[in-house]
Amino acid sequence: MKKYFLFFVLICLLVLPCKECPADSEPVIGSVRTVSGQAYVLRGELRLKADISLQLKEGDVMTTGSPGSMGVILRDDTVLSLGPDSRLELNQFTFVPAKGEMSLFTRMLKGTATYLSGTIGKLAPEKVKMETPQTTIGIRGTRFLIRVSPP
């Protein structure tokens, strides 16, 4: 009887969620590949120092300081690079090519960024959009440079 009780407790511990464990069910959409100077990823209330291989999630905000730059690669091989004093939101990223579900939506708030399209931009260019404070850009090419100046 004692063996069954211990077995039951063990199964419960494995199945029940842990309150101290982070509810980290958001999928990884990419990672940081290069960093120079001041560079951070804002995730909700957290400010994470951008280190090489830091995993990115939908909703993350990438920021760089005056002496700073950051390069990231998304799961579909899209490459984004931020220059100094930049801020870019990764608002939406869907990449399930087997189901034909692909989209990328970013918001560039300030600074400079370069974009080099990955699979989404090549297979479904109409599903790639970058918003700025003044306009929304539909991406139809494979690469571009954008600069957003403060008002």
PDB file of N, CA and C in Angstrom, residues 53-145:
ATOM      1  N   SER A  53      22.901  34.481 -28.208  1.00  0.00           N
ATOM      2  CA  SER A  53      22.057  33.301 -28.002  1.00  0.00           C
ATOM      3  C   SER A  53      20.864  33.552 -27.096  1.00  0.00           C
ATOM      4  N   LEU A  54      20.647  34.797 -26.611  1.00  0.00           N
ATOM      5  CA  LEU A  54      19.429  35.085 -25.857  1.00  0.00           C
ATOM      6  C   LEU A  54      18.246  34.794 -26.757  1.00  0.00           C
ATOM      7  N   GLN A  55      17.313  33.984 -26.277  1.00  0.00           N
ATOM      8  CA  GLN A  55      16.156  33.608 -27.080  1.00  0.00           C
ATOM      9  C   GLN A  55      15.107  34.709 -27.060  1.00  0.00           C
ATOM     10  N   LEU A  56      14.529  34.973 -28.227  1.00  0.00           N
ATOM     11  CA  LEU A  56      13.524  36.006 -28.382  1.00  0.00           C
ATOM     12  C   LEU A  56      12.138  35.396 -28.462  1.00  0.00           C
ATOM     13  N   LYS A  57      11.158  36.145 -27.959  1.00  0.00           N
ATOM     14  CA  LYS A  57       9.772  35.692 -27.971  1.00  0.00           C
ATOM     15  C   LYS A  57       8.891  36.785 -28.544  1.00  0.00           C
ATOM     16  N   GLU A  58       7.736  36.382 -29.029  1.00  0.00           N
ATOM     17  CA  GLU A  58       6.779  37.343 -29.551  1.00  0.00           C
ATOM     18  C   GLU A  58       6.455  38.363 -28.465  1.00  0.00           C
ATOM     19  N   GLY A  59       6.449  39.645 -28.830  1.00  0.00           N
ATOM     20  CA  GLY A  59       6.176  40.701 -27.873  1.00  0.00           C
ATOM     21  C   GLY A  59       7.427  41.338 -27.289  1.00  0.00           C
ATOM     22  N   ASP A  60       8.594  40.749 -27.526  1.00  0.00           N
ATOM     23  CA  ASP A  60       9.839  41.333 -27.034  1.00  0.00           C
ATOM     24  C   ASP A  60      10.102  42.672 -27.722  1.00  0.00           C
ATOM     25  N   VAL A  61      10.764  43.554 -26.991  1.00  0.00           N
ATOM     26  CA  VAL A  61      11.171  44.849 -27.531  1.00  0.00           C
ATOM     27  C   VAL A  61      12.693  44.910 -27.473  1.00  0.00           C
ATOM     28  N   MET A  62      13.314  45.129 -28.613  1.00  0.00           N
ATOM     29  CA  MET A  62      14.776  45.214 -28.676  1.00  0.00           C
ATOM     30  C   MET A  62      15.162  46.685 -28.612  1.00  0.00           C
ATOM     31  N   THR A  63      16.114  47.014 -27.720  1.00  0.00           N
ATOM     32  CA  THR A  63      16.568  48.403 -27.590  1.00  0.00           C
ATOM     33  C   THR A  63      18.085  48.448 -27.575  1.00  0.00           C
ATOM     34  N   THR A  64      18.610  49.539 -28.121  1.00  0.00           N
ATOM     35  CA  THR A  64      20.054  49.761 -28.068  1.00  0.00           C
ATOM     36  C   THR A  64      20.306  51.159 -27.527  1.00  0.00           C
ATOM     37  N   GLY A  65      21.424  51.330 -26.860  1.00  0.00           N
ATOM     38  CA  GLY A  65      21.823  52.626 -26.336  1.00  0.00           C
ATOM     39  C   GLY A  65      22.660  53.387 -27.344  1.00  0.00           C
ATOM     40  N   SER A  66      23.159  54.542 -26.902  1.00  0.00           N
ATOM     41  CA  SER A  66      23.945  55.400 -27.780  1.00  0.00           C
ATOM     42  C   SER A  66      25.156  54.675 -28.360  1.00  0.00           C
ATOM     43  N   PRO A  67      25.960  54.025 -27.531  1.00  0.00           N
ATOM     44  CA  PRO A  67      26.962  53.160 -28.155  1.00  0.00           C
ATOM     45  C   PRO A  67      26.426  51.729 -28.140  1.00  0.00           C
ATOM     46  N   GLY A  68      25.600  51.387 -29.111  1.00  0.00           N
ATOM     47  CA  GLY A  68      25.074  50.021 -29.099  1.00  0.00           C
ATOM     48  C   GLY A  68      24.533  49.577 -30.434  1.00  0.00           C
ATOM     49  N   SER A  69      24.545  48.260 -30.643  1.00  0.00           N
ATOM     50  CA  SER A  69      23.942  47.644 -31.825  1.00  0.00           C
ATOM     51  C   SER A  69      23.610  46.196 -31.479  1.00  0.00           C
ATOM     52  N   MET A  70      22.697  45.633 -32.238  1.00  0.00           N
ATOM     53  CA  MET A  70      22.281  44.253 -31.988  1.00  0.00           C
ATOM     54  C   MET A  70      21.816  43.633 -33.299  1.00  0.00           C
ATOM     55  N   GLY A  71      22.180  42.378 -33.506  1.00  0.00           N
ATOM     56  CA  GLY A  71      21.721  41.627 -34.659  1.00  0.00           C
ATOM     57  C   GLY A  71      20.993  40.386 -34.190  1.00  0.00           C
ATOM     58  N   VAL A  72      19.845  40.099 -34.808  1.00  0.00           N
ATOM     59  CA  VAL A  72      19.071  38.913 -34.429  1.00  0.00           C
ATOM     60  C   VAL A  72      18.705  38.130 -35.680  1.00  0.00           C
ATOM     61  N   ILE A  73      18.444  36.862 -35.465  1.00  0.00           N
ATOM     62  CA  ILE A  73      17.945  36.014 -36.546  1.00  0.00           C
ATOM     63  C   ILE A  73      16.684  35.327 -36.039  1.00  0.00           C
ATOM     64  N   LEU A  74      15.633  35.384 -36.851  1.00  0.00           N
ATOM     65  CA  LEU A  74      14.373  34.755 -36.481  1.00  0.00           C
ATOM     66  C   LEU A  74      14.317  33.338 -37.034  1.00  0.00           C
ATOM     67  N   ARG A  75      13.342  32.571 -36.590  1.00  0.00           N
ATOM     68  CA  ARG A  75      13.264  31.149 -36.953  1.00  0.00           C
ATOM     69  C   ARG A  75      13.159  30.895 -38.456  1.00  0.00           C
ATOM     70  N   ASP A  76      12.638  31.859 -39.194  1.00  0.00           N
ATOM     71  CA  ASP A  76      12.522  31.674 -40.650  1.00  0.00           C
ATOM     72  C   ASP A  76      13.748  32.209 -41.391  1.00  0.00           C
ATOM     73  N   ASP A  77      14.805  32.539 -40.644  1.00  0.00           N
ATOM     74  CA  ASP A  77      16.061  33.077 -41.169  1.00  0.00           C
ATOM     75  C   ASP A  77      15.989  34.552 -41.549  1.00  0.00           C
ATOM     76  N   THR A  78      14.964  35.262 -41.092  1.00  0.00           N
ATOM     77  CA  THR A  78      14.935  36.715 -41.234  1.00  0.00           C
ATOM     78  C   THR A  78      16.036  37.286 -40.348  1.00  0.00           C
ATOM     79  N   VAL A  79      16.769  38.273 -40.867  1.00  0.00           N
ATOM     80  CA  VAL A  79      17.833  38.917 -40.110  1.00  0.00           C
ATOM     81  C   VAL A  79      17.445  40.381 -39.880  1.00  0.00           C
ATOM     82  N   LEU A  80      17.479  40.802 -38.623  1.00  0.00           N
ATOM     83  CA  LEU A  80      17.229  42.193 -38.247  1.00  0.00           C
ATOM     84  C   LEU A  80      18.453  42.708 -37.512  1.00  0.00           C
ATOM     85  N   SER A  81      18.904  43.911 -37.888  1.00  0.00           N
ATOM     86  CA  SER A  81      20.036  44.530 -37.209  1.00  0.00           C
ATOM     87  C   SER A  81      19.634  45.925 -36.779  1.00  0.00           C
ATOM     88  N   LEU A  82      19.903  46.263 -35.519  1.00  0.00           N
ATOM     89  CA  LEU A  82      19.588  47.577 -34.983  1.00  0.00           C
ATOM     90  C   LEU A  82      20.866  48.368 -34.772  1.00  0.00           C
ATOM     91  N   GLY A  83      20.815  49.651 -35.126  1.00  0.00           N
ATOM     92  CA  GLY A  83      21.935  50.548 -34.888  1.00  0.00           C
ATOM     93  C   GLY A  83      21.784  51.221 -33.534  1.00  0.00           C
ATOM     94  N   PRO A  84      22.609  52.230 -33.256  1.00  0.00           N
ATOM     95  CA  PRO A  84      22.570  52.936 -31.974  1.00  0.00           C
ATOM     96  C   PRO A  84      21.238  53.650 -31.742  1.00  0.00           C
ATOM     97  N   ASP A  85      20.868  53.776 -30.468  1.00  0.00           N
ATOM     98  CA  ASP A  85      19.641  54.489 -30.059  1.00  0.00           C
ATOM     99  C   ASP A  85      18.410  54.015 -30.821  1.00  0.00           C
ATOM    100  N   SER A  86      18.194  52.715 -30.866  1.00  0.00           N
ATOM    101  CA  SER A  86      17.076  52.152 -31.622  1.00  0.00           C
ATOM    102  C   SER A  86      16.127  51.383 -30.710  1.00  0.00           C
ATOM    103  N   ARG A  87      14.899  51.262 -31.176  1.00  0.00           N
ATOM    104  CA  ARG A  87      13.871  50.511 -30.440  1.00  0.00           C
ATOM    105  C   ARG A  87      12.942  49.859 -31.453  1.00  0.00           C
ATOM    106  N   LEU A  88      12.843  48.530 -31.393  1.00  0.00           N
ATOM    107  CA  LEU A  88      12.031  47.758 -32.321  1.00  0.00           C
ATOM    108  C   LEU A  88      11.223  46.732 -31.551  1.00  0.00           C
ATOM    109  N   GLU A  89       9.914  46.691 -31.809  1.00  0.00           N
ATOM    110  CA  GLU A  89       9.022  45.714 -31.170  1.00  0.00           C
ATOM    111  C   GLU A  89       8.799  44.538 -32.109  1.00  0.00           C
ATOM    112  N   LEU A  90       8.885  43.339 -31.568  1.00  0.00           N
ATOM    113  CA  LEU A  90       8.565  42.119 -32.322  1.00  0.00           C
ATOM    114  C   LEU A  90       7.121  41.744 -31.968  1.00  0.00           C
ATOM    115  N   ASN A  91       6.165  42.352 -32.640  1.00  0.00           N
ATOM    116  CA  ASN A  91       4.768  42.213 -32.251  1.00  0.00           C
ATOM    117  C   ASN A  91       4.131  40.881 -32.605  1.00  0.00           C
ATOM    118  N   GLN A  92       4.426  40.379 -33.797  1.00  0.00           N
ATOM    119  CA  GLN A  92       3.794  39.120 -34.212  1.00  0.00           C
ATOM    120  C   GLN A  92       4.758  38.326 -35.077  1.00  0.00           C
ATOM    121  N   PHE A  93       4.843  37.032 -34.783  1.00  0.00           N
ATOM    122  CA  PHE A  93       5.652  36.140 -35.596  1.00  0.00           C
ATOM    123  C   PHE A  93       4.971  34.782 -35.613  1.00  0.00           C
ATOM    124  N   THR A  94       4.572  34.356 -36.800  1.00  0.00           N
ATOM    125  CA  THR A  94       3.976  33.032 -36.979  1.00  0.00           C
ATOM    126  C   THR A  94       4.742  32.350 -38.086  1.00  0.00           C
ATOM    127  N   PHE A  95       5.217  31.144 -37.800  1.00  0.00           N
ATOM    128  CA  PHE A  95       5.966  30.417 -38.821  1.00  0.00           C
ATOM    129  C   PHE A  95       5.666  28.931 -38.702  1.00  0.00           C
ATOM    130  N   VAL A  96       4.603  28.519 -39.380  1.00  0.00           N
ATOM    131  CA  VAL A  96       4.215  27.113 -39.456  1.00  0.00           C
ATOM    132  C   VAL A  96       4.007  26.812 -40.941  1.00  0.00           C
ATOM    133  N   PRO A  97       5.115  26.647 -41.678  1.00  0.00           N
ATOM    134  CA  PRO A  97       4.999  26.498 -43.130  1.00  0.00           C
ATOM    135  C   PRO A  97       4.191  25.276 -43.567  1.00  0.00           C
ATOM    136  N   ALA A  98       4.184  24.213 -42.783  1.00  0.00           N
ATOM    137  CA  ALA A  98       3.424  23.019 -43.148  1.00  0.00           C
ATOM    138  C   ALA A  98       1.928  23.325 -43.231  1.00  0.00           C
ATOM    139  N   LYS A  99       1.467  24.294 -42.453  1.00  0.00           N
ATOM    140  CA  LYS A  99       0.056  24.692 -42.463  1.00  0.00           C
ATOM    141  C   LYS A  99      -0.171  25.958 -43.283  1.00  0.00           C
ATOM    142  N   GLY A 100       0.892  26.510 -43.851  1.00  0.00           N
ATOM    143  CA  GLY A 100       0.771  27.736 -44.619  1.00  0.00           C
ATOM    144  C   GLY A 100       0.551  28.967 -43.750  1.00  0.00           C
ATOM    145  N   GLU A 101       0.886  28.868 -42.467  1.00  0.00           N
ATOM    146  CA  GLU A 101       0.696  29.987 -41.540  1.00  0.00           C
ATOM    147  C   GLU A 101       2.020  30.710 -41.349  1.00  0.00           C
ATOM    148  N   MET A 102       2.083  31.923 -41.896  1.00  0.00           N
ATOM    149  CA  MET A 102       3.314  32.711 -41.796  1.00  0.00           C
ATOM    150  C   MET A 102       2.955  34.182 -41.689  1.00  0.00           C
ATOM    151  N   SER A 103       3.590  34.883 -40.751  1.00  0.00           N
ATOM    152  CA  SER A 103       3.431  36.333 -40.666  1.00  0.00           C
ATOM    153  C   SER A 103       4.530  36.915 -39.796  1.00  0.00           C
ATOM    154  N   LEU A 104       4.875  38.168 -40.105  1.00  0.00           N
ATOM    155  CA  LEU A 104       5.854  38.911 -39.320  1.00  0.00           C
ATOM    156  C   LEU A 104       5.385  40.349 -39.274  1.00  0.00           C
ATOM    157  N   PHE A 105       5.192  40.866 -38.062  1.00  0.00           N
ATOM    158  CA  PHE A 105       4.786  42.248 -37.879  1.00  0.00           C
ATOM    159  C   PHE A 105       5.660  42.873 -36.810  1.00  0.00           C
ATOM    160  N   THR A 106       6.378  43.937 -37.181  1.00  0.00           N
ATOM    161  CA  THR A 106       7.248  44.639 -36.245  1.00  0.00           C
ATOM    162  C   THR A 106       6.868  46.112 -36.210  1.00  0.00           C
ATOM    163  N   ARG A 107       7.276  46.772 -35.143  1.00  0.00           N
ATOM    164  CA  ARG A 107       7.044  48.213 -35.010  1.00  0.00           C
ATOM    165  C   ARG A 107       8.382  48.868 -34.682  1.00  0.00           C
ATOM    166  N   MET A 108       8.853  49.707 -35.585  1.00  0.00           N
ATOM    167  CA  MET A 108      10.107  50.440 -35.395  1.00  0.00           C
ATOM    168  C   MET A 108       9.764  51.788 -34.791  1.00  0.00           C
ATOM    169  N   LEU A 109      10.175  52.017 -33.550  1.00  0.00           N
ATOM    170  CA  LEU A 109       9.813  53.242 -32.849  1.00  0.00           C
ATOM    171  C   LEU A 109      10.856  54.347 -32.983  1.00  0.00           C
ATOM    172  N   LYS A 110      12.139  53.968 -33.042  1.00  0.00           N
ATOM    173  CA  LYS A 110      13.182  54.978 -33.238  1.00  0.00           C
ATOM    174  C   LYS A 110      14.467  54.301 -33.671  1.00  0.00           C
ATOM    175  N   GLY A 111      15.364  55.114 -34.251  1.00  0.00           N
ATOM    176  CA  GLY A 111      16.680  54.610 -34.619  1.00  0.00           C
ATOM    177  C   GLY A 111      16.746  54.071 -36.036  1.00  0.00           C
ATOM    178  N   THR A 112      17.694  53.153 -36.232  1.00  0.00           N
ATOM    179  CA  THR A 112      17.917  52.566 -37.550  1.00  0.00           C
ATOM    180  C   THR A 112      17.883  51.042 -37.458  1.00  0.00           C
ATOM    181  N   ALA A 113      17.449  50.426 -38.535  1.00  0.00           N
ATOM    182  CA  ALA A 113      17.430  48.969 -38.601  1.00  0.00           C
ATOM    183  C   ALA A 113      17.590  48.532 -40.044  1.00  0.00           C
ATOM    184  N   THR A 114      18.195  47.381 -40.213  1.00  0.00           N
ATOM    185  CA  THR A 114      18.234  46.749 -41.524  1.00  0.00           C
ATOM    186  C   THR A 114      17.441  45.458 -41.438  1.00  0.00           C
ATOM    187  N   TYR A 115      16.859  45.090 -42.554  1.00  0.00           N
ATOM    188  CA  TYR A 115      16.032  43.890 -42.652  1.00  0.00           C
ATOM    189  C   TYR A 115      16.521  43.085 -43.847  1.00  0.00           C
ATOM    190  N   LEU A 116      16.693  41.801 -43.633  1.00  0.00           N
ATOM    191  CA  LEU A 116      17.016  40.870 -44.708  1.00  0.00           C
ATOM    192  C   LEU A 116      16.012  39.733 -44.610  1.00  0.00           C
ATOM    193  N   SER A 117      15.188  39.575 -45.630  1.00  0.00           N
ATOM    194  CA  SER A 117      14.065  38.647 -45.535  1.00  0.00           C
ATOM    195  C   SER A 117      14.495  37.202 -45.417  1.00  0.00           C
ATOM    196  N   GLY A 118      13.675  36.481 -44.676  1.00  0.00           N
ATOM    197  CA  GLY A 118      13.817  35.043 -44.529  1.00  0.00           C
ATOM    198  C   GLY A 118      12.742  34.353 -45.342  1.00  0.00           C
ATOM    199  N   THR A 119      12.345  33.193 -44.903  1.00  0.00           N
ATOM    200  CA  THR A 119      11.364  32.390 -45.624  1.00  0.00           C
ATOM    201  C   THR A 119      10.018  33.086 -45.753  1.00  0.00           C
ATOM    202  N   ILE A 120       9.556  33.744 -44.699  1.00  0.00           N
ATOM    203  CA  ILE A 120       8.247  34.410 -44.766  1.00  0.00           C
ATOM    204  C   ILE A 120       8.260  35.472 -45.861  1.00  0.00           C
ATOM    205  N   GLY A 121       9.299  36.296 -45.901  1.00  0.00           N
ATOM    206  CA  GLY A 121       9.393  37.343 -46.909  1.00  0.00           C
ATOM    207  C   GLY A 121       9.503  36.811 -48.319  1.00  0.00           C
ATOM    208  N   LYS A 122      10.009  35.606 -48.463  1.00  0.00           N
ATOM    209  CA  LYS A 122      10.170  35.023 -49.792  1.00  0.00           C
ATOM    210  C   LYS A 122       8.913  34.278 -50.249  1.00  0.00           C
ATOM    211  N   LEU A 123       8.257  33.546 -49.315  1.00  0.00           N
ATOM    212  CA  LEU A 123       7.076  32.756 -49.682  1.00  0.00           C
ATOM    213  C   LEU A 123       5.770  33.524 -49.550  1.00  0.00           C
ATOM    214  N   ALA A 124       5.711  34.461 -48.611  1.00  0.00           N
ATOM    215  CA  ALA A 124       4.468  35.210 -48.378  1.00  0.00           C
ATOM    216  C   ALA A 124       4.803  36.671 -48.078  1.00  0.00           C
ATOM    217  N   PRO A 125       5.355  37.396 -49.055  1.00  0.00           N
ATOM    218  CA  PRO A 125       5.790  38.769 -48.782  1.00  0.00           C
ATOM    219  C   PRO A 125       4.664  39.677 -48.306  1.00  0.00           C
ATOM    220  N   GLU A 126       3.439  39.388 -48.687  1.00  0.00           N
ATOM    221  CA  GLU A 126       2.308  40.206 -48.237  1.00  0.00           C
ATOM    222  C   GLU A 126       2.034  40.058 -46.740  1.00  0.00           C
ATOM    223  N   LYS A 127       2.640  39.069 -46.100  1.00  0.00           N
ATOM    224  CA  LYS A 127       2.447  38.815 -44.668  1.00  0.00           C
ATOM    225  C   LYS A 127       3.518  39.467 -43.802  1.00  0.00           C
ATOM    226  N   VAL A 128       4.430  40.248 -44.419  1.00  0.00           N
ATOM    227  CA  VAL A 128       5.491  40.921 -43.667  1.00  0.00           C
ATOM    228  C   VAL A 128       5.193  42.416 -43.640  1.00  0.00           C
ATOM    229  N   LYS A 129       5.102  42.968 -42.429  1.00  0.00           N
ATOM    230  CA  LYS A 129       4.818  44.395 -42.278  1.00  0.00           C
ATOM    231  C   LYS A 129       5.694  44.988 -41.185  1.00  0.00           C
ATOM    232  N   MET A 130       6.125  46.221 -41.422  1.00  0.00           N
ATOM    233  CA  MET A 130       6.859  46.973 -40.408  1.00  0.00           C
ATOM    234  C   MET A 130       6.144  48.304 -40.239  1.00  0.00           C
ATOM    235  N   GLU A 131       5.776  48.609 -39.006  1.00  0.00           N
ATOM    236  CA  GLU A 131       5.089  49.856 -38.712  1.00  0.00           C
ATOM    237  C   GLU A 131       6.082  50.854 -38.129  1.00  0.00           C
ATOM    238  N   THR A 132       5.921  52.124 -38.496  1.00  0.00           N
ATOM    239  CA  THR A 132       6.708  53.210 -37.918  1.00  0.00           C
ATOM    240  C   THR A 132       5.707  54.184 -37.305  1.00  0.00           C
ATOM    241  N   PRO A 133       6.168  55.202 -36.567  1.00  0.00           N
ATOM    242  CA  PRO A 133       5.214  56.166 -36.013  1.00  0.00           C
ATOM    243  C   PRO A 133       4.374  56.875 -37.083  1.00  0.00           C
ATOM    244  N   GLN A 134       4.858  56.966 -38.315  1.00  0.00           N
ATOM    245  CA  GLN A 134       4.133  57.673 -39.354  1.00  0.00           C
ATOM    246  C   GLN A 134       3.370  56.767 -40.323  1.00  0.00           C
ATOM    247  N   THR A 135       3.832  55.536 -40.518  1.00  0.00           N
ATOM    248  CA  THR A 135       3.233  54.720 -41.571  1.00  0.00           C
ATOM    249  C   THR A 135       3.481  53.234 -41.322  1.00  0.00           C
ATOM    250  N   THR A 136       2.825  52.391 -42.101  1.00  0.00           N
ATOM    251  CA  THR A 136       3.073  50.951 -42.096  1.00  0.00           C
ATOM    252  C   THR A 136       3.663  50.586 -43.456  1.00  0.00           C
ATOM    253  N   ILE A 137       4.738  49.822 -43.422  1.00  0.00           N
ATOM    254  CA  ILE A 137       5.429  49.423 -44.643  1.00  0.00           C
ATOM    255  C   ILE A 137       5.117  47.963 -44.925  1.00  0.00           C
ATOM    256  N   GLY A 138       4.627  47.687 -46.128  1.00  0.00           N
ATOM    257  CA  GLY A 138       4.470  46.306 -46.564  1.00  0.00           C
ATOM    258  C   GLY A 138       5.751  45.904 -47.270  1.00  0.00           C
ATOM    259  N   ILE A 139       6.374  44.848 -46.823  1.00  0.00           N
ATOM    260  CA  ILE A 139       7.674  44.449 -47.356  1.00  0.00           C
ATOM    261  C   ILE A 139       7.470  43.589 -48.596  1.00  0.00           C
ATOM    262  N   ARG A 140       8.028  44.003 -49.711  1.00  0.00           N
ATOM    263  CA  ARG A 140       7.937  43.224 -50.938  1.00  0.00           C
ATOM    264  C   ARG A 140       9.306  42.857 -51.477  1.00  0.00           C
ATOM    265  N   GLY A 141      10.348  43.438 -50.917  1.00  0.00           N
ATOM    266  CA  GLY A 141      11.700  43.149 -51.378  1.00  0.00           C
ATOM    267  C   GLY A 141      12.388  42.197 -50.419  1.00  0.00           C
ATOM    268  N   THR A 142      13.673  42.025 -50.627  1.00  0.00           N
ATOM    269  CA  THR A 142      14.396  41.089 -49.777  1.00  0.00           C
ATOM    270  C   THR A 142      15.209  41.776 -48.702  1.00  0.00           C
ATOM    271  N   ARG A 143      15.525  43.095 -48.893  1.00  0.00           N
ATOM    272  CA  ARG A 143      16.269  43.804 -47.856  1.00  0.00           C
ATOM    273  C   ARG A 143      16.028  45.302 -47.976  1.00  0.00           C
ATOM    274  N   PHE A 144      16.158  45.962 -46.821  1.00  0.00           N
ATOM    275  CA  PHE A 144      16.047  47.412 -46.796  1.00  0.00           C
ATOM    276  C   PHE A 144      16.641  47.940 -45.504  1.00  0.00           C
ATOM    277  N   LEU A 145      16.838  49.269 -45.502  1.00  0.00           N
ATOM    278  CA  LEU A 145      17.317  49.991 -44.324  1.00  0.00           C
ATOM    279  C   LEU A 145      16.251  51.009 -43.967  1.00  0.00           C
TER     280      LEU A 145
END
